[in-house]
PDB file of C-alpha atoms in Angstrom:
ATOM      1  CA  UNK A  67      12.609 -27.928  -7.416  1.00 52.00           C
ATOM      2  CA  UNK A  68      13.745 -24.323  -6.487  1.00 52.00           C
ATOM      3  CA  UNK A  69      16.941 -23.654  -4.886  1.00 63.00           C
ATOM      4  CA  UNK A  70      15.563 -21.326  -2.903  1.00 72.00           C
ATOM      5  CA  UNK A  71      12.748 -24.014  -1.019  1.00 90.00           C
ATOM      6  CA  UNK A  72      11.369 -20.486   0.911  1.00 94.00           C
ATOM      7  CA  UNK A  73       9.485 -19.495  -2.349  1.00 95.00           C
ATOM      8  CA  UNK A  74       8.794 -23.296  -2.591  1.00 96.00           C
ATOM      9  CA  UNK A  75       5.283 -23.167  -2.521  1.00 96.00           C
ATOM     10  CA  UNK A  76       4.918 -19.279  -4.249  1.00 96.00           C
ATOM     11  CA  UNK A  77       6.509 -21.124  -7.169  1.00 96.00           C
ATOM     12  CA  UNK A  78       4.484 -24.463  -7.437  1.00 96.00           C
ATOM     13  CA  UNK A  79       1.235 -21.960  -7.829  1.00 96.00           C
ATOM     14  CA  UNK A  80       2.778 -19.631 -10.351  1.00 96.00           C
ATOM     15  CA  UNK A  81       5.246 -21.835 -12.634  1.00 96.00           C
ATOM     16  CA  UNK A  82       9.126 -20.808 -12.865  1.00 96.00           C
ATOM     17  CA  UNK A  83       8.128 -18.319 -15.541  1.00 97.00           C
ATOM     18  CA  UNK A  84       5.654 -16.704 -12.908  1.00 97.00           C
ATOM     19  CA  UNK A  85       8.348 -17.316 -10.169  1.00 97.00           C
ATOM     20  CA  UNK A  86      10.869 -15.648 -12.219  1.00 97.00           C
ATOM     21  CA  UNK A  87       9.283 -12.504 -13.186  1.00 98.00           C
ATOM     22  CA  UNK A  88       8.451 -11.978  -9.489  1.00 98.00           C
ATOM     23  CA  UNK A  89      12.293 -12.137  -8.615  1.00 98.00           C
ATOM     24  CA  UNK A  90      13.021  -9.520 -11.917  1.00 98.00           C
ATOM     25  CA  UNK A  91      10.376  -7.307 -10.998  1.00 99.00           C
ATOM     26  CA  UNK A  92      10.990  -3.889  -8.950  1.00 99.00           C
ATOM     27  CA  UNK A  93       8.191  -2.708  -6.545  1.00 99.00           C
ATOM     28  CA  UNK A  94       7.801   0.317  -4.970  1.00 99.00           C
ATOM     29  CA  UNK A  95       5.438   0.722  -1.634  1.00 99.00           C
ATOM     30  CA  UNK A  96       4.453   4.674  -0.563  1.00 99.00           C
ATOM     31  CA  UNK A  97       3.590   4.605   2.944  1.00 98.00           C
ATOM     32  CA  UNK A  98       4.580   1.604   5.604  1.00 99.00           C
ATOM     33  CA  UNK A  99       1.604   1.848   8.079  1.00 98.00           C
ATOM     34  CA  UNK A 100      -0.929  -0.248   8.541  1.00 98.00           C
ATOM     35  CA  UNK A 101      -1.831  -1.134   4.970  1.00 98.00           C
ATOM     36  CA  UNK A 102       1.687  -0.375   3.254  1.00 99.00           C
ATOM     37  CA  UNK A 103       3.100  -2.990   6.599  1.00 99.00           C
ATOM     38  CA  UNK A 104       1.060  -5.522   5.425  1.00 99.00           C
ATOM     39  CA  UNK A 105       1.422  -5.505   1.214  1.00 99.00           C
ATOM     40  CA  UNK A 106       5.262  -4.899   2.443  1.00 99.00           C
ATOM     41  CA  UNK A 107       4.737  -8.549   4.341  1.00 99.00           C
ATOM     42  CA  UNK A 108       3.400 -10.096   1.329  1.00 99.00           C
ATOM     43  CA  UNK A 109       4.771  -9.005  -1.922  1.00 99.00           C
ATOM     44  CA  UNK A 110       8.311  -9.453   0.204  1.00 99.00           C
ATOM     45  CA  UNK A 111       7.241 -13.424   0.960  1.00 98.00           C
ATOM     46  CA  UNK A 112       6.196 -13.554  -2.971  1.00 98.00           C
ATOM     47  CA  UNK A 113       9.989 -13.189  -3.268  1.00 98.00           C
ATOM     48  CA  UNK A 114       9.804  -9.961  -5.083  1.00 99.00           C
ATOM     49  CA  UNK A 115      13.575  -9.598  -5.913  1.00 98.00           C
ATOM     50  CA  UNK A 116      13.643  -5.551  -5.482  1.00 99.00           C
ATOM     51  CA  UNK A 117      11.370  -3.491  -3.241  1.00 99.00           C
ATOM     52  CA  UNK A 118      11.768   0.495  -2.730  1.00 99.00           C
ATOM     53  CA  UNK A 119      10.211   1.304   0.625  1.00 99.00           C
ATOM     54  CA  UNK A 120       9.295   4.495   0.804  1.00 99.00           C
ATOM     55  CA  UNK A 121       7.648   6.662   4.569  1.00 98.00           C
ATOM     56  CA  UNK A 122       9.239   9.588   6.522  1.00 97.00           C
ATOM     57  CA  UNK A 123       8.179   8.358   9.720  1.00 98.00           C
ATOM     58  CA  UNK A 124       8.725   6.864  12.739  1.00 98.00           C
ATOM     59  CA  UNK A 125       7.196   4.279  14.628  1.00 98.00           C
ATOM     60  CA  UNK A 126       4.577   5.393  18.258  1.00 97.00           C
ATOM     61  CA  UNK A 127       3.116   3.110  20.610  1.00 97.00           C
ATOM     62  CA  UNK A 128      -0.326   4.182  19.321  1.00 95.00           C
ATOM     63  CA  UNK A 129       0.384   1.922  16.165  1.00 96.00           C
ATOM     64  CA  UNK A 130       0.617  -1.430  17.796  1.00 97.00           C
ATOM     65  CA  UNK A 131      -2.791  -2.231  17.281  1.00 96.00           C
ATOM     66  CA  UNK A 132      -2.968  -2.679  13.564  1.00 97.00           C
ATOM     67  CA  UNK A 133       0.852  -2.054  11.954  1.00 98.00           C
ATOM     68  CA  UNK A 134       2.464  -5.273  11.616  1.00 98.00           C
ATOM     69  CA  UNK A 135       5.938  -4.178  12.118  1.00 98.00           C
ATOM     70  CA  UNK A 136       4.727  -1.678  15.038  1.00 98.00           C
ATOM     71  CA  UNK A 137       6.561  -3.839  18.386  1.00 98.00           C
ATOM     72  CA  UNK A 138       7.527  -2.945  21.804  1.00 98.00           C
ATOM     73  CA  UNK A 139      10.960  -3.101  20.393  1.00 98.00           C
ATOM     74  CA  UNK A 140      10.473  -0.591  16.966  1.00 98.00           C
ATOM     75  CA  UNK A 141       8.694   2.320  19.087  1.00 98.00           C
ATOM     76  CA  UNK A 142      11.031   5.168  17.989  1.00 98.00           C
ATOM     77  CA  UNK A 143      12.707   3.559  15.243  1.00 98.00           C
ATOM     78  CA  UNK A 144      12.500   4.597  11.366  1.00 98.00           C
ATOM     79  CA  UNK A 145       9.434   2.406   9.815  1.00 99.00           C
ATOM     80  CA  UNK A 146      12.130   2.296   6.485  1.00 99.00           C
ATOM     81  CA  UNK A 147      14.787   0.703   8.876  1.00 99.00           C
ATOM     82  CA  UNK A 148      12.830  -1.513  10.346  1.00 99.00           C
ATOM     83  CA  UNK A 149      10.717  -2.560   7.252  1.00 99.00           C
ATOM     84  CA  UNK A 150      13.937  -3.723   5.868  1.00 99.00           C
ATOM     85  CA  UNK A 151      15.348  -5.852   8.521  1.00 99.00           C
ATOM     86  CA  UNK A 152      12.023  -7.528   8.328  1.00 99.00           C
ATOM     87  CA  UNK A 153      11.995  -8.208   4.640  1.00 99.00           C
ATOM     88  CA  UNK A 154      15.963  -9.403   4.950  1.00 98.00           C
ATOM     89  CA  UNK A 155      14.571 -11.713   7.586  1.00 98.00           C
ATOM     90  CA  UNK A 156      12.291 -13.129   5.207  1.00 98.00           C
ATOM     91  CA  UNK A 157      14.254 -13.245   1.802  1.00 97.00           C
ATOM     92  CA  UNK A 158      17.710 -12.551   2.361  1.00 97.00           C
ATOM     93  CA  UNK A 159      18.166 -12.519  -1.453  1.00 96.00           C
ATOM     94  CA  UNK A 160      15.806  -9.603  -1.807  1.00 98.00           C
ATOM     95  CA  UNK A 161      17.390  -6.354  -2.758  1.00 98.00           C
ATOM     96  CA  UNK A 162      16.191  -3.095  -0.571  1.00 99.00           C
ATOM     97  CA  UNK A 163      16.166   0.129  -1.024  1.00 99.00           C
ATOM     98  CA  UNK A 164      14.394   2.623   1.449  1.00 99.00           C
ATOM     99  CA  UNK A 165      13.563   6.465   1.236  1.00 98.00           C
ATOM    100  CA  UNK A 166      12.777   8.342   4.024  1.00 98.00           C
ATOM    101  CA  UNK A 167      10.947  10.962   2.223  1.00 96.00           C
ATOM    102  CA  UNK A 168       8.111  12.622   2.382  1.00 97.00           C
ATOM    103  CA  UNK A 169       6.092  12.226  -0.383  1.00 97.00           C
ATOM    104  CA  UNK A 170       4.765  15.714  -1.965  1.00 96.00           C
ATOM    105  CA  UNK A 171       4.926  17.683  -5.264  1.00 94.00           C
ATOM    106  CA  UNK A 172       8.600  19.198  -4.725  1.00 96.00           C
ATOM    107  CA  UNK A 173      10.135  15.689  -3.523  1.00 97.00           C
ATOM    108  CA  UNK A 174       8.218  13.781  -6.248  1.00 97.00           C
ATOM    109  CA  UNK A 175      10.327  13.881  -9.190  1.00 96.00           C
ATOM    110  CA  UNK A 176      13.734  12.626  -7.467  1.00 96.00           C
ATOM    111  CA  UNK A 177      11.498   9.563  -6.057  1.00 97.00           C
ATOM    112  CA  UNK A 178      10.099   8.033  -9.182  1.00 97.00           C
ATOM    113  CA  UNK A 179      13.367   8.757 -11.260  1.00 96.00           C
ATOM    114  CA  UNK A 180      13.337   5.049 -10.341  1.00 96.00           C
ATOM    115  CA  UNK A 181      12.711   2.475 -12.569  1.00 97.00           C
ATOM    116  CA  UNK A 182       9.807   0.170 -11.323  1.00 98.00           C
ATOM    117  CA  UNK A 183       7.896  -1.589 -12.376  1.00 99.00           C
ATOM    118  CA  UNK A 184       4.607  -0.933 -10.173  1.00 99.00           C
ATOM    119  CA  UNK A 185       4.181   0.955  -7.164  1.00 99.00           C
ATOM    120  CA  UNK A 186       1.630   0.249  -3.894  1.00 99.00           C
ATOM    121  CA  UNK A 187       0.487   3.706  -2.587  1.00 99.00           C
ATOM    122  CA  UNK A 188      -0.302   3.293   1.366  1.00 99.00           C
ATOM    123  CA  UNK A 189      -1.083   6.725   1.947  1.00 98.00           C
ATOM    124  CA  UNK A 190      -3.527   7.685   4.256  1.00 91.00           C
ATOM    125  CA  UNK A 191      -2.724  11.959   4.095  1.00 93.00           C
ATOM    126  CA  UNK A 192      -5.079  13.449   0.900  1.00 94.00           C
ATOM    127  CA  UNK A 193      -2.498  16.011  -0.275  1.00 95.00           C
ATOM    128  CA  UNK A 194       0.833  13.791  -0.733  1.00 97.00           C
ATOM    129  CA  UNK A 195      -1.445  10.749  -1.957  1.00 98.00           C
ATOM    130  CA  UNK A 196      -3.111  13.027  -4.660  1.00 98.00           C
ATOM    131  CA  UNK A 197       0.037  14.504  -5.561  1.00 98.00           C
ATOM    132  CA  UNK A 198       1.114  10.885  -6.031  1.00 98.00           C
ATOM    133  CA  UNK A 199      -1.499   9.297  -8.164  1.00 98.00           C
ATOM    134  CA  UNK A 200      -1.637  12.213 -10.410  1.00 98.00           C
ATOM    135  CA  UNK A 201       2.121  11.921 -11.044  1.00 98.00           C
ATOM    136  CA  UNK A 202       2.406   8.275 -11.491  1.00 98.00           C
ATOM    137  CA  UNK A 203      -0.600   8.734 -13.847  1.00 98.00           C
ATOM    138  CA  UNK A 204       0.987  10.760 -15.786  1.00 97.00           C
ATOM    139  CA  UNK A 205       3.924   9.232 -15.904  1.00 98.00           C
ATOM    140  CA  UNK A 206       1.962   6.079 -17.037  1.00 98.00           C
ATOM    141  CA  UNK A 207       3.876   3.779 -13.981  1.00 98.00           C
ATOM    142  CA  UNK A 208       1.374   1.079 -12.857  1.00 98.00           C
ATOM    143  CA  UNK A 209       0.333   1.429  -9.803  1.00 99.00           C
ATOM    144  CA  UNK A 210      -2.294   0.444  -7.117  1.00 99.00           C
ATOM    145  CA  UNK A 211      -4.168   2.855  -4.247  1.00 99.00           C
ATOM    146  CA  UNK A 212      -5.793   2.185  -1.353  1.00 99.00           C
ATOM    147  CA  UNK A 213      -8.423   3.767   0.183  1.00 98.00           C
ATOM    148  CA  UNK A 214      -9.478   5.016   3.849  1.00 96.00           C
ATOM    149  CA  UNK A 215      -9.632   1.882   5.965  1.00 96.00           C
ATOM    150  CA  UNK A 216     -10.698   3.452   9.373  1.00 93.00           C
ATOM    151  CA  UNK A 217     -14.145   2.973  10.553  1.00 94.00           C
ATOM    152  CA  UNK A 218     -15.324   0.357   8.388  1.00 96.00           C
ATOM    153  CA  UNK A 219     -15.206  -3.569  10.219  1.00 96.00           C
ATOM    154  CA  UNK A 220     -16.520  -6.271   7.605  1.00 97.00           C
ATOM    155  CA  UNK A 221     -14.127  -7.891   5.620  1.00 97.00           C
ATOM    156  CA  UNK A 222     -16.520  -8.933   2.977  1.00 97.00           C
ATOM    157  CA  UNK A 223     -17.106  -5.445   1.341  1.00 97.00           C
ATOM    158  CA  UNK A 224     -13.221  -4.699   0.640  1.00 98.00           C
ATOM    159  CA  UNK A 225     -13.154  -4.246  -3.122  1.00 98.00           C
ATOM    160  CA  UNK A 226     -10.258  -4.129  -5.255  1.00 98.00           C
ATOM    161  CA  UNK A 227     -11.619  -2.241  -8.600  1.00 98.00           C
ATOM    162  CA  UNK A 228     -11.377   0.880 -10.393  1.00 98.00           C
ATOM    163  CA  UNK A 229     -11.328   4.384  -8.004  1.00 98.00           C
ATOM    164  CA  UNK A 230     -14.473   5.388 -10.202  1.00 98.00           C
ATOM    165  CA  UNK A 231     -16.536   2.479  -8.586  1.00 97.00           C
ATOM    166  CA  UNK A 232     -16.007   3.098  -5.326  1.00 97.00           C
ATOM    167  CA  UNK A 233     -18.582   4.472  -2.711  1.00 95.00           C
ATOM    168  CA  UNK A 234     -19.199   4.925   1.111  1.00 96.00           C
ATOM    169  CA  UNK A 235     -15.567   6.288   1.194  1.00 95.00           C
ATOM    170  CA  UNK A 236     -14.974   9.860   2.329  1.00 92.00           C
ATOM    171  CA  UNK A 237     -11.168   9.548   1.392  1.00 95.00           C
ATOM    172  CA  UNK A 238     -12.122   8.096  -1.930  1.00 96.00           C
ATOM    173  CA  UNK A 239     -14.918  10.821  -2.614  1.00 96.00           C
ATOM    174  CA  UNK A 240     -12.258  13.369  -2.333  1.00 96.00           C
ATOM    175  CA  UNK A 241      -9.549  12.375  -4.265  1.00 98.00           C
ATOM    176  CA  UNK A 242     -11.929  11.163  -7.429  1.00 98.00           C
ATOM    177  CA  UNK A 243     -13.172  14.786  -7.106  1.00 97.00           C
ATOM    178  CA  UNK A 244      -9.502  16.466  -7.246  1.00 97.00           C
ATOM    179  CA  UNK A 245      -8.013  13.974  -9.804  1.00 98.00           C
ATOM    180  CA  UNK A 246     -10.773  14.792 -12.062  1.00 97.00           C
ATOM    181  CA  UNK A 247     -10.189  18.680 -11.550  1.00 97.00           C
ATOM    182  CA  UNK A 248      -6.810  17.595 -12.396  1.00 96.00           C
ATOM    183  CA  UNK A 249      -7.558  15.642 -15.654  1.00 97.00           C
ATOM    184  CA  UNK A 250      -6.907  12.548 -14.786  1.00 97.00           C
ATOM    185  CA  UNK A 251      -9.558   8.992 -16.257  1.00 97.00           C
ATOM    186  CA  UNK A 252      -9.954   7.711 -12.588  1.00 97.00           C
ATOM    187  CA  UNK A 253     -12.067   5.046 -14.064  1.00 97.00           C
ATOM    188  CA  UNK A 254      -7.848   3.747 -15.302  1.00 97.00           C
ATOM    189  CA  UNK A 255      -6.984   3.548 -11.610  1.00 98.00           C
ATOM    190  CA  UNK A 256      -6.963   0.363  -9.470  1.00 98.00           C
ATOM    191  CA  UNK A 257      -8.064   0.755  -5.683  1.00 98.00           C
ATOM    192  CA  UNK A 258      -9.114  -1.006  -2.699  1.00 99.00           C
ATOM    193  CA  UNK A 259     -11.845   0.292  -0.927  1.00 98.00           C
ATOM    194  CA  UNK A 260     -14.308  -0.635   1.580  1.00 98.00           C
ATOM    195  CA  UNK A 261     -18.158   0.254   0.242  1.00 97.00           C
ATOM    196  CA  UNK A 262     -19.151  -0.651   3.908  1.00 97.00           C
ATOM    197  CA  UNK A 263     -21.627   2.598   5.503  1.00 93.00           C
ATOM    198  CA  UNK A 264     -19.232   3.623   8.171  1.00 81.00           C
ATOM    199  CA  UNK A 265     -20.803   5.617  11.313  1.00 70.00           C
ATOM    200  CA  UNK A 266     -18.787   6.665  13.868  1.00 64.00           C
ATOM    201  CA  UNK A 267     -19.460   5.343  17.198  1.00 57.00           C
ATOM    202  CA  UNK A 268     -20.589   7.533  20.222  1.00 49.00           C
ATOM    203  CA  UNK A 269     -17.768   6.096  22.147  1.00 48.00           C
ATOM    204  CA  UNK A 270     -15.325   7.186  19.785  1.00 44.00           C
ATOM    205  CA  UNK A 271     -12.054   8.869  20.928  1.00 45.00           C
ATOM    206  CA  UNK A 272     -11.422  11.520  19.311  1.00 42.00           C
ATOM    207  CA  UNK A 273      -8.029  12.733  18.934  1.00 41.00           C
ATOM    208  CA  UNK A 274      -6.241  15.209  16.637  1.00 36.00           C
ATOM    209  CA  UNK A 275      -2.068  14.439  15.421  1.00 41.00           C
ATOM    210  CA  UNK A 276      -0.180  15.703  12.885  1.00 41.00           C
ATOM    211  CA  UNK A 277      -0.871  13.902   9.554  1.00 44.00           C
ATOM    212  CA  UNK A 278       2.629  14.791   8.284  1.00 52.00           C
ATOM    213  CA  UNK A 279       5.812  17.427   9.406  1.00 54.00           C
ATOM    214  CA  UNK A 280       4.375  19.746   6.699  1.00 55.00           C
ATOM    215  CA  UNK A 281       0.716  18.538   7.201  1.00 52.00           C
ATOM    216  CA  UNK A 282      -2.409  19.562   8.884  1.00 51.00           C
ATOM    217  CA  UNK A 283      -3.723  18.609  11.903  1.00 52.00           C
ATOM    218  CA  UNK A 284      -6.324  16.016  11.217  1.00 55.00           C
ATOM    219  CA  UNK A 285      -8.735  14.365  13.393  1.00 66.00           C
ATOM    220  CA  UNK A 286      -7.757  10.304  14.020  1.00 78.00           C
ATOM    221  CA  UNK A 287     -10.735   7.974  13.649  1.00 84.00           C
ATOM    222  CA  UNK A 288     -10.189   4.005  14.677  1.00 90.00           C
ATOM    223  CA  UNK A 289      -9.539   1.090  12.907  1.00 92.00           C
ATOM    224  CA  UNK A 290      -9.262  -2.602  13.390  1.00 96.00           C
ATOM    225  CA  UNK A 291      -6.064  -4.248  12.430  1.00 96.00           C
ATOM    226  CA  UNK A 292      -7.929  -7.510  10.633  1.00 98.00           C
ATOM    227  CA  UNK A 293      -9.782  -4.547   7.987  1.00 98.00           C
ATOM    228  CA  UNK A 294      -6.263  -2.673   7.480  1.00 98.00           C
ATOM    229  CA  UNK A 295      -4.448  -5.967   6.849  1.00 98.00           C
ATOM    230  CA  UNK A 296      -6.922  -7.547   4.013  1.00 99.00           C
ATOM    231  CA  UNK A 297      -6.173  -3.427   2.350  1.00 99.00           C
ATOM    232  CA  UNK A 298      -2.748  -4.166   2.192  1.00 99.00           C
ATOM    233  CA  UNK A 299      -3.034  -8.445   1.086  1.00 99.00           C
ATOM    234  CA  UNK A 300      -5.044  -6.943  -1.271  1.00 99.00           C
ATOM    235  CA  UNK A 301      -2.615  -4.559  -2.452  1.00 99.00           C
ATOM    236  CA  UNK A 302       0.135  -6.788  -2.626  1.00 99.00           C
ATOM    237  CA  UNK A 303      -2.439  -9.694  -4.082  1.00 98.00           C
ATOM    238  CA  UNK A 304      -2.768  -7.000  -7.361  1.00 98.00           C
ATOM    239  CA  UNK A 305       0.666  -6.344  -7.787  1.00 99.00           C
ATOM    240  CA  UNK A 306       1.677 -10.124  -7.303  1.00 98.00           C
ATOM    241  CA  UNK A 307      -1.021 -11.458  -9.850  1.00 98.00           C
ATOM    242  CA  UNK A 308      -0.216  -8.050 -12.246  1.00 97.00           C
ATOM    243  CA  UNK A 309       3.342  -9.187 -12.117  1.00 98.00           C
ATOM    244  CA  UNK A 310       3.636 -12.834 -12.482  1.00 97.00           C
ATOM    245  CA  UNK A 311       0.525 -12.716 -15.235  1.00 96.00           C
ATOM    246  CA  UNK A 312      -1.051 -15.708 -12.918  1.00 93.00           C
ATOM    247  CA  UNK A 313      -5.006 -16.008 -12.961  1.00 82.00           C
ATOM    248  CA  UNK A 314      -5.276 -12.662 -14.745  1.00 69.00           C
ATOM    249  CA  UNK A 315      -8.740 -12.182 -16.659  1.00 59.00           C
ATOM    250  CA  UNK A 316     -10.629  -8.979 -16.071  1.00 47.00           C
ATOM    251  CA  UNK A 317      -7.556  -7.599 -13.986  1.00 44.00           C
ATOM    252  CA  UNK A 318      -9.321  -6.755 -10.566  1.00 44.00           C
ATOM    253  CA  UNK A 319      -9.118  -8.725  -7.346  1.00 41.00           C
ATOM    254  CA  UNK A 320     -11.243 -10.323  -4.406  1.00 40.00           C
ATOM    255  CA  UNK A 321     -14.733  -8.726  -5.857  1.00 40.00           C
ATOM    256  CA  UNK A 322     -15.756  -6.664  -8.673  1.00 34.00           C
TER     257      UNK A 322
END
């Protein structure tokens, strides 16, 4: 039996040698919103032994409704500070490190002069998350993207598969058309996506915030928190299964 009985059950699915490798591994998550919140929740209860959490911002009341560590009590409060209280919370033998950084071509190469050994990219801004799947590709450093979650509502056509396969996704349709500009095989990148037809709703509200403190005004479109939180499981399912070797055959996750 473990002596640690909170990864208890992780262990009894993956074998000590799965258990272990989880506990040696390093992962780093880009972005702690409401995907990055949520593969930060489970890849922390896996009892991944190092986790570099990575976001430059802070937390607003408009994120309660789908960011899991967005409370009454974090409004105002560094999402890096507060993701790591959470994760000590959870597995006090966890080592954290947190970054408040934002992500883009100049601040880059300090950030992934850090060993790891895969990294979950939670961005939801085009420019920084190109910038960052281009350079971890090149790099070679595993890693796993998500997609634009907003606007889309069934749970049964979240995909985790290569970025080349995915379709109904405007943030998806972009970057696959700059990383290929850029020379990069996006057929070798994993994502989650959605290939739900998203409309948006007449009774939208449509509001317009800052994507970033360099960024561009953007126009906000809504999301439900149960679609944002199967991204991020999803996320952290990859990594988890990637890492520990359990169940892995073709490599991909929930459907293909």
């Amino acid at each position: 039996m473990p002596e640690n009985k909170r990864l208890l059950r992780t262990e009894m699915l993956l074998g000590r040698e799965g258990m272990q490798k989880l506990k040696d591994a390093t992962v780093m998550i880009v972005g702690l919103g409401a995907v990055g919140g949520y593969a930060l929740e489970a890849v922390a209860r896996a009892g991944v032994g190092h986790l570099i959490l990575v976001d430059f911002d802070v937390f607003d009341e408009s994120n309660i409704n789908r960011q899991i560590l967005a409370l009454g009590s974090t409004i105002g409060r560094k999402k890096t500070e507060v993701a790591r209280e959470r994760v000590r919370e959870i597995n006090p033998d966890c080592r954290v490190e947190i970054v408040d950084m934002f992500v883009n071509a100049e601040t880059l190469p300090a950030l992934l002069e850090r060993k790891v050994d895969y990294v979950i990219d939670a961005i939801d801004a085009l420019n920084p998350k190109c910038c960052l799947m281009e350079e971890l590709y090149n790099r070679g450093i595993p890693f796993v993207s998500s997609m634009g979650a907003a606007l889309k509502s069934d749970p049964s056509c979240i995909r985790c598969a290569p970025l080349s396969s995915s379709k109904n996704c405007g943030l998806a349709k972009f970057i696959r058309k700059r990383l290929r500009k850029r020379g990069v095989n996006i057929s070798s990148i994993t994502s989650v996506f959605s290939d739900e037809q998203a409309n948006l709703p007449d009774t939208a509200i449509q509001m317009f915030e800052t994507a970033a403190p360099e960024g561009r005004a953007r126009n906000t479109m809504g999301s439900l928190p149960t679609i944002t939180a199967i991204f991020g499981l999803t996320l952290a399912n990859y990594v988890i299964k990637r890492l520990s070797g359990y169940g892995i055959k073709s490599g991909y996750g929930i459907k293909e």
